[in-house]
Every structure is written in C-alpha cells, then in structure tokens.
Amino acid sequence: MKQLDCLWKNGKDFLTTEYAIMGGAMSWVSDHALVSSISNAGGFGILACGAMPPELLDIEIKKTMEKTQKPFGVNLIVMHPKIQELIDVCIQNKISHVVLAGGIPVPDMINPLIQKNIKVVGFAPSSSIGKKLIRQGVNALIIEGSEAGGHIGPVSTSVLAQEILPKLAHEAPIFVAGGIGCGKMIASYLMMGAAGCQLGTRFVCAHESRAHPSFKKAFINANARDAIASVQIDPRFPVIPVRALANKATQDFVDVQRLVIHEYEQGNLTQKDAQLKIEHYWAGALRKAVLDGDIEHGSVMAGQSVGMVVSEQSTSDIIQELISQANEFFSTLSFPSI
Ligand SMILES: Cc1cc2nc3c(=O)[nH]c(=O)nc-3n(C[C@H](O)[C@H](O)[C@H](O)COP(=O)(O)O)c2cc1C
C-alpha cells in the first residue's frame, strides 16, 4: 500500500528489504533458521551472536548465507570479551549490517566496520547518546523501550519515541522496538517518524524458531502482565533489568538476593563477591529455557507483547499479518467532520 511504502521508504532503503521490519536478535533463538526465514519473508533477520565464540559465529553466518540470498544482519554484544574478533568475522564474511548491542559502542568497534562499508546500527537510550553515536559514524539507531523482552532500559517505548523521533529522525533512520505486537502499532510509529520497527517476542513462536515446544507453549499461554521486569531488592546490589515470564526462577531470585545480602551483612561475603553471586544466578538460564525447555528454572525472556502471541505461525504468516494490520490501519483512518 502507498502509505506504508512511502512512510518506511528510508528504512527499506537502509535495510535493502521489502519491508522495514527487523527481526530483533534473540540469544539462543535467532539462529540461521529463524534469521533466514525472516529475510526470505521480506523482513530483515538478525543473527544473535550472544556469548558465541568467533568460530561459532562464523559457522552460523555461513549457514544463514546458505539459506538466504536476502540481506540479514549480525547482532554483537559490545561487552563480549572477543568483540574485536567477532567484528573481524563479520568483515571477513562481508556482512552488510552489524547491530552493536548491550551497551554504547566505542569508535574502535564502529570504525573498522564503517571503513569496510558495513552499516552500523546502535541502540539509543536517549537523544543525546543517539546524537553522539551518529556523530561517531553509526548509520542507524534502534530505540527500545522497557516493554521489550530481554535486557531492558527504564523508559517505555512510547516515551522514547516521543522524545527521540522528533529530534533525530531527520539525521538517521530510527527503528522502534519494544512492545510491538500488531501492525497498527508499526503504522503509528512510522507516522511519528520511525523508519521501521524491530520485533522480537512475536517471532519466538514462528515455526522456523528453534525454541523448545515448552518455551513456545509458555509464550502462547502468557498474558502481557506475566512478562515482568527482574526485581531488585537492595540498591547496594544492582540487578541487570531483564523482562521475562514470571516463573519459579524469578520468584527464587528474590530469595537468593535476600540470602546473599544476609551473608554479606554477616561479614561472610565481600560486597564484590555478593554482587557476583547475584549476577551468577542467571548464568545459562536463557539457554536452559529456550533449548532444554526448562521454563520453571530457566529464564523465559519475553516482552509484554507476548499476550499477542496466540499460536505457532510461519514467519511469513507473521510478517504478512503485520503488513495487513498496518494497511488496515491506514485504510480505516478517518476523521469525523466538524
Ligand atoms: C528471548 C529474547 C532474547 C533476546 N536476546 C537479545 C540479544 O541477544 N541481543 C539484543 O540486542 N536483544 C535481544 N533481545 C531483544 C530483541 O532483539 C528485541 O529488540 C526485542 O525483543 C523487541 O521487543 P519485543 O520483545 O517487545 O518485540 C532479546 C529478546 C528476547 C525476547
């Protein structure tokens, strides 16, 4: 439809795709199968490198290239201890777009990529950081609100969109993420100046997603309110905020914090060791839920849009549904005459 094509032209040109819909990288979920299916369906699939070593990323990229001729991106976590080697793997494989996630990328990460004409996408938690990233050469930004699944910031998508789009949308393509489950929402953010949108939660239950059947079932059964942000009980011991479905692990996490803090107060643990114990609690938890299907003891990362995941569908059906909802939104836009 005309409106959609016109509104997300910048996003489509940037991604070189049919639709400016990014399949947000999801650690353990976004492998070659899901990523290639999103790209083959006209969206932009993004491989999640997560904690993968460079050799595995190389294999995963090559497998994706075997399954699609369409463009796809790679998401790298900037705190990864081998980030420079991972960047080299992307360069060697002539990846077209790299998303630098999990923190603010520094010029040593951005420069080698842009020197090789690889498009770099960064996350902007505020307009000042977004401006800085653009100055440093980042080609496009994602603004991701706290409704999203996985690691989250403190501000909602709607507030980020209102604050950041008017300031930065004319400087670089901006993709909005977090809490988007329906094409009408995509249409609304495009009307506010977004170049496109990024969705994660909606793609977890794609037929092509490798997530364990129990993980998918948990998504299908969940409501928006079940996707909760991790609870921190003591400001001295910060907890990395993650949105996931409430389960035994999220309940036990509160007790673990209580116990560890008690040990610290008794002088049995240093503050550093206590902090490490709290952080260590979630180690391996996402893999346990996604691949082993242990949805009680693992981390079932999910966004609030999980309530809009009602069945398993093919990736292409999910994308077509989003497109027709967006088109329906434009075709029903009407204003009462005064
Ligand atoms: C299970 C899961 C794992 C995720 N892993 C990552 C990741 O490795 N890197 C990243 O940048 N974002 C990650 N995300 C966030 C997604 O890429 C995406 O931005 C987010 O899901 C969009 O919000 P939504 O969940 O409301 O659609 C993850 C999200 C989920 C649900």
mmCIF file of C-alpha atoms and ligand atoms in Angstrom:
data_model
loop_
_atom_site.group_PDB
_atom_site.id
_atom_site.type_symbol
_atom_site.label_atom_id
_atom_site.label_comp_id
_atom_site.label_asym_id
_atom_site.label_seq_id
_atom_site.Cartn_x
_atom_site.Cartn_y
_atom_site.Cartn_z
ATOM 1 C CA MET A 1 0.000 0.000 0.000
ATOM 2 C CA LYS A 2 1.047 3.554 -0.830
ATOM 3 C CA GLN A 3 1.181 4.942 2.723
ATOM 4 C CA LEU A 4 3.291 2.121 4.098
ATOM 5 C CA ASP A 5 5.713 2.195 1.167
ATOM 6 C CA CYS A 6 6.085 5.909 1.490
ATOM 7 C CA LEU A 7 6.436 6.066 5.288
ATOM 8 C CA TRP A 8 9.078 3.367 5.610
ATOM 9 C CA LYS A 9 10.988 4.095 2.408
ATOM 10 C CA ASN A 10 14.082 5.252 4.352
ATOM 11 C CA GLY A 11 14.009 2.135 6.463
ATOM 12 C CA LYS A 12 13.601 -0.153 3.446
ATOM 13 C CA ASP A 13 16.397 1.623 1.573
ATOM 14 C CA PHE A 14 18.648 1.336 4.608
ATOM 15 C CA LEU A 15 17.947 -2.364 5.136
ATOM 16 C CA THR A 16 17.544 -3.082 1.397
ATOM 17 C CA THR A 17 14.458 -5.163 2.149
ATOM 18 C CA GLU A 18 10.856 -5.358 1.012
ATOM 19 C CA TYR A 19 9.556 -4.415 4.474
ATOM 20 C CA ALA A 20 11.266 -2.269 7.150
ATOM 21 C CA ILE A 21 10.640 -4.885 9.822
ATOM 22 C CA MET A 22 13.663 -6.099 11.740
ATOM 23 C CA GLY A 23 13.537 -9.451 13.486
ATOM 24 C CA GLY A 24 15.333 -8.431 16.676
ATOM 25 C CA ALA A 25 18.239 -10.708 17.553
ATOM 26 C CA MET A 26 17.348 -13.085 20.393
ATOM 27 C CA SER A 27 20.154 -15.060 22.016
ATOM 28 C CA TRP A 28 19.698 -18.831 21.509
ATOM 29 C CA VAL A 29 16.575 -18.201 19.396
ATOM 30 C CA SER A 30 17.810 -16.188 16.407
ATOM 31 C CA ASP A 31 19.922 -18.762 14.597
ATOM 32 C CA HIS A 32 20.349 -19.343 10.857
ATOM 33 C CA ALA A 33 16.884 -20.943 10.515
ATOM 34 C CA LEU A 34 14.828 -18.117 12.016
ATOM 35 C CA VAL A 35 17.018 -15.346 10.598
ATOM 36 C CA SER A 36 16.948 -16.676 7.041
ATOM 37 C CA SER A 37 13.180 -17.219 7.248
ATOM 38 C CA ILE A 38 12.616 -13.596 8.308
ATOM 39 C CA SER A 39 14.812 -12.315 5.482
ATOM 40 C CA ASN A 40 13.228 -14.670 2.943
ATOM 41 C CA ALA A 41 9.801 -13.367 4.032
ATOM 42 C CA GLY A 42 10.840 -9.798 3.150
ATOM 43 C CA GLY A 43 11.901 -8.622 6.617
ATOM 44 C CA PHE A 44 15.405 -8.197 7.989
ATOM 45 C CA GLY A 45 16.648 -11.130 10.057
ATOM 46 C CA ILE A 46 19.406 -10.522 12.600
ATOM 47 C CA LEU A 47 21.650 -13.283 13.944
ATOM 48 C CA ALA A 48 22.176 -13.188 17.710
ATOM 49 C CA CYS A 49 25.830 -13.725 18.479
ATOM 50 C CA GLY A 50 25.215 -13.546 22.244
ATOM 51 C CA ALA A 51 28.094 -15.278 24.011
ATOM 52 C CA MET A 52 29.159 -17.300 20.938
ATOM 53 C CA PRO A 53 32.884 -17.580 20.257
ATOM 54 C CA PRO A 54 34.094 -16.208 16.882
ATOM 55 C CA GLU A 55 34.388 -19.679 15.292
ATOM 56 C CA LEU A 56 30.720 -20.449 16.007
ATOM 57 C CA LEU A 57 29.573 -17.076 14.718
ATOM 58 C CA ASP A 58 31.478 -17.754 11.505
ATOM 59 C CA ILE A 59 29.678 -21.096 11.073
ATOM 60 C CA GLU A 60 26.276 -19.578 11.859
ATOM 61 C CA ILE A 61 26.793 -16.767 9.318
ATOM 62 C CA LYS A 62 27.781 -19.245 6.621
ATOM 63 C CA LYS A 63 24.747 -21.434 7.385
ATOM 64 C CA THR A 64 22.485 -18.374 7.124
ATOM 65 C CA MET A 65 24.027 -17.434 3.780
ATOM 66 C CA GLU A 66 23.293 -20.942 2.512
ATOM 67 C CA LYS A 67 19.606 -20.476 3.359
ATOM 68 C CA THR A 68 19.033 -16.950 2.043
ATOM 69 C CA GLN A 69 20.280 -14.646 -0.676
ATOM 70 C CA LYS A 70 18.475 -11.757 1.037
ATOM 71 C CA PRO A 71 20.189 -9.267 3.375
ATOM 72 C CA PHE A 72 20.489 -10.053 7.069
ATOM 73 C CA GLY A 73 22.439 -8.569 9.957
ATOM 74 C CA VAL A 74 24.527 -9.718 12.907
ATOM 75 C CA ASN A 75 23.971 -8.540 16.484
ATOM 76 C CA LEU A 76 27.134 -8.322 18.596
ATOM 77 C CA ILE A 77 27.203 -7.634 22.325
ATOM 78 C CA VAL A 78 29.768 -4.881 22.911
ATOM 79 C CA MET A 79 30.861 -6.357 26.267
ATOM 80 C CA HIS A 80 31.797 -9.678 24.651
ATOM 81 C CA PRO A 81 35.457 -10.337 25.593
ATOM 82 C CA LYS A 82 36.253 -11.160 21.935
ATOM 83 C CA ILE A 83 34.315 -8.304 20.357
ATOM 84 C CA GLN A 84 37.168 -7.294 18.013
ATOM 85 C CA GLU A 85 37.469 -10.866 16.684
ATOM 86 C CA LEU A 86 33.705 -11.025 16.198
ATOM 87 C CA ILE A 87 33.875 -7.767 14.230
ATOM 88 C CA ASP A 88 36.602 -9.349 12.075
ATOM 89 C CA VAL A 89 34.357 -12.373 11.423
ATOM 90 C CA CYS A 90 31.604 -10.009 10.196
ATOM 91 C CA ILE A 91 34.077 -8.175 7.969
ATOM 92 C CA GLN A 92 35.512 -11.414 6.524
ATOM 93 C CA ASN A 93 32.014 -12.656 5.729
ATOM 94 C CA LYS A 94 31.080 -9.298 4.121
ATOM 95 C CA ILE A 95 28.081 -8.852 6.405
ATOM 96 C CA SER A 96 26.064 -5.822 5.232
ATOM 97 C CA HIS A 97 24.758 -4.617 8.636
ATOM 98 C CA VAL A 98 26.067 -5.054 12.190
ATOM 99 C CA VAL A 99 23.993 -4.160 15.241
ATOM 100 C CA LEU A 100 26.144 -3.251 18.245
ATOM 101 C CA ALA A 101 24.065 -4.039 21.327
ATOM 102 C CA GLY A 102 24.285 -4.393 25.094
ATOM 103 C CA GLY A 103 25.942 -1.014 25.721
ATOM 104 C CA ILE A 104 27.318 2.036 23.994
ATOM 105 C CA PRO A 105 29.801 1.087 21.255
ATOM 106 C CA VAL A 106 33.141 2.887 21.106
ATOM 107 C CA PRO A 107 34.923 4.163 17.959
ATOM 108 C CA ASP A 108 37.253 1.108 17.968
ATOM 109 C CA MET A 109 34.191 -1.016 17.253
ATOM 110 C CA ILE A 110 32.406 1.375 14.877
ATOM 111 C CA ASN A 111 35.360 2.468 12.723
ATOM 112 C CA PRO A 112 36.593 -0.904 11.398
ATOM 113 C CA LEU A 113 33.048 -1.669 10.255
ATOM 114 C CA ILE A 114 32.290 1.634 8.533
ATOM 115 C CA GLN A 115 35.723 1.577 6.872
ATOM 116 C CA LYS A 116 34.584 -1.646 5.179
ATOM 117 C CA ASN A 117 31.245 -0.060 4.174
ATOM 118 C CA ILE A 118 29.347 -2.168 6.683
ATOM 119 C CA LYS A 119 26.300 -0.352 8.025
ATOM 120 C CA VAL A 120 26.393 0.017 11.798
ATOM 121 C CA VAL A 121 23.280 0.168 13.963
ATOM 122 C CA GLY A 122 23.415 1.241 17.611
ATOM 123 C CA PHE A 123 20.899 1.485 20.444
ATOM 124 C CA ALA A 124 19.978 4.974 21.655
ATOM 125 C CA PRO A 125 18.648 5.073 25.223
ATOM 126 C CA SER A 126 18.388 8.890 24.959
ATOM 127 C CA SER A 127 18.586 11.521 22.228
ATOM 128 C CA SER A 128 21.968 12.796 23.461
ATOM 129 C CA ILE A 129 23.526 9.337 23.214
ATOM 130 C CA GLY A 130 21.807 8.842 19.847
ATOM 131 C CA LYS A 131 23.303 12.136 18.588
ATOM 132 C CA LYS A 132 26.749 11.108 19.835
ATOM 133 C CA LEU A 133 26.509 7.723 18.098
ATOM 134 C CA ILE A 134 25.508 9.383 14.802
ATOM 135 C CA ARG A 135 28.463 11.797 15.144
ATOM 136 C CA GLN A 136 30.726 8.790 15.638
ATOM 137 C CA GLY A 137 29.544 7.259 12.381
ATOM 138 C CA VAL A 138 26.704 4.937 13.421
ATOM 139 C CA ASN A 139 24.333 4.764 10.428
ATOM 140 C CA ALA A 140 21.022 3.978 12.124
ATOM 141 C CA LEU A 141 19.558 3.705 15.597
ATOM 142 C CA ILE A 142 17.185 1.440 17.456
ATOM 143 C CA ILE A 143 15.181 2.881 20.314
ATOM 144 C CA GLU A 144 13.960 0.083 22.540
ATOM 145 C CA GLY A 145 11.531 0.643 25.374
ATOM 146 C CA SER A 146 11.061 -1.234 28.609
ATOM 147 C CA GLU A 147 8.102 -3.256 27.255
ATOM 148 C CA ALA A 148 10.612 -5.362 25.293
ATOM 149 C CA GLY A 149 11.716 -8.871 26.102
ATOM 150 C CA GLY A 150 15.264 -9.479 27.313
ATOM 151 C CA HIS A 151 17.556 -6.783 28.737
ATOM 152 C CA ILE A 152 15.681 -3.532 29.109
ATOM 153 C CA GLY A 153 16.132 0.117 29.954
ATOM 154 C CA PRO A 154 13.922 2.090 32.316
ATOM 155 C CA VAL A 155 11.872 4.103 29.794
ATOM 156 C CA SER A 156 8.820 2.948 27.826
ATOM 157 C CA THR A 157 8.803 2.761 24.033
ATOM 158 C CA SER A 158 6.084 5.393 23.695
ATOM 159 C CA VAL A 159 8.079 7.938 25.717
ATOM 160 C CA LEU A 160 11.346 7.197 23.873
ATOM 161 C CA ALA A 161 9.506 7.573 20.557
ATOM 162 C CA GLN A 162 8.008 10.927 21.548
ATOM 163 C CA GLU A 163 11.332 12.235 22.811
ATOM 164 C CA ILE A 164 13.783 10.868 20.284
ATOM 165 C CA LEU A 165 11.972 10.636 16.930
ATOM 166 C CA PRO A 166 11.345 14.393 16.535
ATOM 167 C CA LYS A 167 14.977 15.138 17.404
ATOM 168 C CA LEU A 168 16.826 12.502 15.416
ATOM 169 C CA ALA A 169 14.600 11.019 12.702
ATOM 170 C CA HIS A 170 15.898 13.539 10.136
ATOM 171 C CA GLU A 171 19.533 12.638 10.944
ATOM 172 C CA ALA A 172 19.432 8.829 10.619
ATOM 173 C CA PRO A 173 16.900 6.035 10.168
ATOM 174 C CA ILE A 174 15.413 5.141 13.542
ATOM 175 C CA PHE A 175 13.811 1.778 14.245
ATOM 176 C CA VAL A 176 11.407 1.476 17.167
ATOM 177 C CA ALA A 177 11.356 -1.676 19.324
ATOM 178 C CA GLY A 178 9.628 -2.916 22.434
ATOM 179 C CA GLY A 179 6.018 -3.902 22.922
ATOM 180 C CA ILE A 180 5.072 -4.053 19.251
ATOM 181 C CA GLY A 181 2.754 -6.971 18.576
ATOM 182 C CA CYS A 182 0.455 -5.637 15.871
ATOM 183 C CA GLY A 183 0.923 -3.917 12.519
ATOM 184 C CA LYS A 184 -1.234 -0.980 13.632
ATOM 185 C CA MET A 185 1.465 -0.096 16.142
ATOM 186 C CA ILE A 186 4.101 -0.259 13.409
ATOM 187 C CA ALA A 187 1.975 2.115 11.319
ATOM 188 C CA SER A 188 1.669 4.517 14.260
ATOM 189 C CA TYR A 189 5.417 4.675 14.899
ATOM 190 C CA LEU A 190 6.032 5.199 11.178
ATOM 191 C CA MET A 191 3.611 8.122 11.262
ATOM 192 C CA MET A 192 5.661 9.556 14.131
ATOM 193 C CA GLY A 193 8.813 9.451 12.007
ATOM 194 C CA ALA A 194 10.251 5.986 12.581
ATOM 195 C CA ALA A 195 11.973 4.381 9.584
ATOM 196 C CA GLY A 196 10.788 0.928 10.649
ATOM 197 C CA CYS A 197 10.294 -1.312 13.653
ATOM 198 C CA GLN A 198 12.092 -4.170 15.369
ATOM 199 C CA LEU A 199 10.131 -7.060 16.894
ATOM 200 C CA GLY A 200 11.437 -9.982 18.910
ATOM 201 C CA THR A 201 8.701 -11.579 21.011
ATOM 202 C CA ARG A 202 6.320 -12.019 18.035
ATOM 203 C CA PHE A 203 8.901 -14.205 16.227
ATOM 204 C CA VAL A 204 9.630 -16.643 19.082
ATOM 205 C CA CYS A 205 6.734 -18.908 18.148
ATOM 206 C CA ALA A 206 7.480 -18.962 14.430
ATOM 207 C CA HIS A 207 7.562 -22.498 13.010
ATOM 208 C CA GLU A 208 11.154 -21.761 11.983
ATOM 209 C CA SER A 209 12.183 -20.795 15.539
ATOM 210 C CA ARG A 210 14.296 -23.391 17.316
ATOM 211 C CA ALA A 211 12.777 -22.540 20.717
ATOM 212 C CA HIS A 212 11.723 -25.663 22.650
ATOM 213 C CA PRO A 213 7.985 -26.546 22.360
ATOM 214 C CA SER A 214 7.577 -25.816 26.106
ATOM 215 C CA PHE A 215 9.109 -22.352 25.637
ATOM 216 C CA LYS A 216 6.699 -21.663 22.775
ATOM 217 C CA LYS A 217 3.760 -23.008 24.789
ATOM 218 C CA ALA A 218 4.640 -20.671 27.672
ATOM 219 C CA PHE A 219 4.515 -17.745 25.227
ATOM 220 C CA ILE A 220 1.177 -18.820 23.759
ATOM 221 C CA ASN A 221 -0.368 -19.182 27.238
ATOM 222 C CA ALA A 222 1.027 -15.945 28.669
ATOM 223 C CA ASN A 223 -0.625 -12.557 29.050
ATOM 224 C CA ALA A 224 1.117 -9.179 28.894
ATOM 225 C CA ARG A 225 1.190 -8.926 32.707
ATOM 226 C CA ASP A 226 3.139 -12.199 33.008
ATOM 227 C CA ALA A 227 6.182 -10.627 31.352
ATOM 228 C CA ILE A 228 7.784 -8.911 34.335
ATOM 229 C CA ALA A 229 10.998 -6.956 34.847
ATOM 230 C CA SER A 230 13.528 -8.565 37.210
ATOM 231 C CA VAL A 231 13.154 -7.469 40.815
ATOM 232 C CA GLN A 232 15.994 -5.803 42.713
ATOM 233 C CA ILE A 233 15.611 -5.769 46.497
ATOM 234 C CA ASP A 234 18.582 -3.670 47.625
ATOM 235 C CA PRO A 235 20.047 -0.590 45.914
ATOM 236 C CA ARG A 236 23.529 -1.627 47.102
ATOM 237 C CA PHE A 237 23.291 -4.696 44.872
ATOM 238 C CA PRO A 238 22.121 -3.669 41.421
ATOM 239 C CA VAL A 239 20.323 -6.201 39.279
ATOM 240 C CA ILE A 240 20.517 -6.064 35.487
ATOM 241 C CA PRO A 241 16.905 -5.445 34.410
ATOM 242 C CA VAL A 242 15.551 -8.221 32.217
ATOM 243 C CA ARG A 243 11.934 -8.791 31.148
ATOM 244 C CA ALA A 244 10.879 -12.445 31.320
ATOM 245 C CA LEU A 245 7.821 -14.520 32.148
ATOM 246 C CA ALA A 246 7.266 -14.916 35.892
ATOM 247 C CA ASN A 247 8.169 -18.452 36.999
ATOM 248 C CA LYS A 248 9.892 -20.321 39.836
ATOM 249 C CA ALA A 249 13.271 -18.861 38.827
ATOM 250 C CA THR A 250 12.042 -15.249 39.057
ATOM 251 C CA GLN A 251 10.490 -15.973 42.490
ATOM 252 C CA ASP A 252 13.602 -17.758 43.778
ATOM 253 C CA PHE A 253 15.778 -14.889 42.580
ATOM 254 C CA VAL A 254 14.288 -12.644 45.267
ATOM 255 C CA ASP A 255 15.089 -15.254 47.976
ATOM 256 C CA VAL A 256 18.618 -15.710 46.624
ATOM 257 C CA GLN A 257 19.240 -11.962 46.800
ATOM 258 C CA ARG A 258 17.914 -11.943 50.371
ATOM 259 C CA LEU A 259 20.212 -14.813 51.398
ATOM 260 C CA VAL A 260 23.300 -13.383 49.713
ATOM 261 C CA ILE A 261 22.723 -9.947 51.242
ATOM 262 C CA HIS A 262 22.285 -11.586 54.655
ATOM 263 C CA GLU A 263 25.654 -13.356 54.175
ATOM 264 C CA TYR A 264 27.225 -10.006 53.226
ATOM 265 C CA GLU A 265 25.767 -8.308 56.290
ATOM 266 C CA GLN A 266 27.105 -11.123 58.487
ATOM 267 C CA GLY A 267 30.578 -10.453 57.070
ATOM 268 C CA ASN A 268 30.763 -13.841 55.319
ATOM 269 C CA LEU A 269 30.942 -12.315 51.831
ATOM 270 C CA THR A 270 32.604 -9.185 50.455
ATOM 271 C CA GLN A 271 30.348 -6.761 48.571
ATOM 272 C CA LYS A 272 32.071 -7.776 45.322
ATOM 273 C CA ASP A 273 31.544 -11.495 45.918
ATOM 274 C CA ALA A 274 27.941 -10.925 46.934
ATOM 275 C CA GLN A 275 27.336 -8.930 43.743
ATOM 276 C CA LEU A 276 28.941 -11.688 41.658
ATOM 277 C CA LYS A 277 26.785 -14.341 43.327
ATOM 278 C CA ILE A 278 23.657 -12.355 42.455
ATOM 279 C CA GLU A 279 24.789 -11.869 38.855
ATOM 280 C CA HIS A 280 25.795 -15.520 38.523
ATOM 281 C CA TYR A 281 22.270 -16.664 39.386
ATOM 282 C CA TRP A 282 21.080 -16.196 35.800
ATOM 283 C CA ALA A 283 24.143 -17.707 34.085
ATOM 284 C CA GLY A 284 22.994 -20.193 31.451
ATOM 285 C CA ALA A 285 19.336 -19.599 32.354
ATOM 286 C CA LEU A 286 18.139 -18.426 28.927
ATOM 287 C CA ARG A 287 19.695 -21.426 27.183
ATOM 288 C CA LYS A 288 18.107 -23.731 29.760
ATOM 289 C CA ALA A 289 14.648 -22.370 28.940
ATOM 290 C CA VAL A 290 14.980 -21.881 25.165
ATOM 291 C CA LEU A 291 16.786 -25.096 24.256
ATOM 292 C CA ASP A 292 16.128 -27.520 27.138
ATOM 293 C CA GLY A 293 12.555 -26.309 27.664
ATOM 294 C CA ASP A 294 13.021 -25.854 31.417
ATOM 295 C CA ILE A 295 10.560 -22.992 31.699
ATOM 296 C CA GLU A 296 10.391 -23.131 35.516
ATOM 297 C CA HIS A 297 14.096 -22.866 36.353
ATOM 298 C CA GLY A 298 15.293 -21.066 33.232
ATOM 299 C CA SER A 299 14.808 -17.502 32.044
ATOM 300 C CA VAL A 300 11.800 -17.209 29.739
ATOM 301 C CA MET A 301 12.690 -13.795 28.326
ATOM 302 C CA ALA A 302 9.587 -12.263 26.757
ATOM 303 C CA GLY A 303 8.197 -8.825 26.077
ATOM 304 C CA GLN A 304 4.769 -7.550 27.075
ATOM 305 C CA SER A 305 3.578 -8.185 23.512
ATOM 306 C CA VAL A 306 3.629 -11.882 24.487
ATOM 307 C CA GLY A 307 -0.129 -11.565 25.044
ATOM 308 C CA MET A 308 -0.456 -11.071 21.285
ATOM 309 C CA VAL A 309 1.333 -14.348 20.540
ATOM 310 C CA VAL A 310 -1.610 -16.730 20.288
ATOM 311 C CA SER A 311 -0.400 -19.582 18.095
ATOM 312 C CA GLU A 312 2.567 -21.007 16.242
ATOM 313 C CA GLN A 313 2.722 -19.488 12.766
ATOM 314 C CA SER A 314 5.169 -19.447 9.903
ATOM 315 C CA THR A 315 7.486 -16.439 9.818
ATOM 316 C CA SER A 316 5.978 -15.389 6.537
ATOM 317 C CA ASP A 317 2.430 -15.501 8.012
ATOM 318 C CA ILE A 318 3.567 -13.356 10.959
ATOM 319 C CA ILE A 319 5.051 -10.761 8.631
ATOM 320 C CA GLN A 320 2.055 -10.778 6.285
ATOM 321 C CA GLU A 321 -0.286 -10.385 9.261
ATOM 322 C CA LEU A 322 1.693 -7.355 10.459
ATOM 323 C CA ILE A 323 1.619 -5.827 6.966
ATOM 324 C CA SER A 324 -2.124 -6.309 6.544
ATOM 325 C CA GLN A 325 -2.798 -4.871 10.023
ATOM 326 C CA ALA A 326 -0.680 -1.813 9.142
ATOM 327 C CA ASN A 327 -2.510 -1.397 5.835
ATOM 328 C CA GLU A 328 -5.874 -1.828 7.535
ATOM 329 C CA PHE A 329 -4.890 0.944 9.957
ATOM 330 C CA PHE A 330 -4.234 3.340 7.079
ATOM 331 C CA SER A 331 -7.353 2.362 5.172
ATOM 332 C CA THR A 332 -9.608 2.922 8.187
ATOM 333 C CA LEU A 333 -8.062 6.247 9.196
ATOM 334 C CA SER A 334 -10.875 8.738 9.052
ATOM 335 C CA PHE A 335 -11.740 11.845 10.949
ATOM 336 C CA PRO A 336 -15.229 12.935 11.948
ATOM 337 C CA SER A 337 -16.315 16.039 10.074
ATOM 338 C CA ILE A 338 -16.721 19.021 12.318
HETATM 339 C C1 LIG B 1 14.389 -14.316 24.257
HETATM 340 C C2 LIG B 1 14.953 -12.964 23.887
HETATM 341 C C3 LIG B 1 16.355 -12.834 23.720
HETATM 342 C C4 LIG B 1 16.893 -11.604 23.337
HETATM 343 N N1 LIG B 1 18.258 -11.503 23.108
HETATM 344 C C5 LIG B 1 18.781 -10.337 22.641
HETATM 345 C C6 LIG B 1 20.157 -10.256 22.280
HETATM 346 O O1 LIG B 1 20.919 -11.222 22.358
HETATM 347 N N2 LIG B 1 20.623 -9.048 21.812
HETATM 348 C C7 LIG B 1 19.802 -7.955 21.678
HETATM 349 O O2 LIG B 1 20.273 -6.889 21.257
HETATM 350 N N3 LIG B 1 18.490 -8.012 22.006
HETATM 351 C C8 LIG B 1 17.973 -9.190 22.443
HETATM 352 N N4 LIG B 1 16.618 -9.264 22.700
HETATM 353 C C9 LIG B 1 15.750 -8.111 22.340
HETATM 354 C C10 LIG B 1 15.218 -8.252 20.876
HETATM 355 O O3 LIG B 1 16.249 -8.183 19.937
HETATM 356 C C11 LIG B 1 14.204 -7.160 20.525
HETATM 357 O O4 LIG B 1 14.808 -5.893 20.493
HETATM 358 C C12 LIG B 1 13.028 -7.122 21.470
HETATM 359 O O5 LIG B 1 12.534 -8.425 21.641
HETATM 360 C C13 LIG B 1 11.949 -6.194 20.922
HETATM 361 O O6 LIG B 1 10.887 -6.089 21.820
HETATM 362 P P1 LIG B 1 9.631 -7.105 21.858
HETATM 363 O O7 LIG B 1 10.158 -8.302 22.595
HETATM 364 O O8 LIG B 1 8.628 -6.359 22.625
HETATM 365 O O9 LIG B 1 9.253 -7.413 20.444
HETATM 366 C C14 LIG B 1 16.056 -10.485 23.132
HETATM 367 C C15 LIG B 1 14.660 -10.622 23.311
HETATM 368 C C16 LIG B 1 14.117 -11.835 23.676
HETATM 369 C C17 LIG B 1 12.610 -11.963 23.824
#
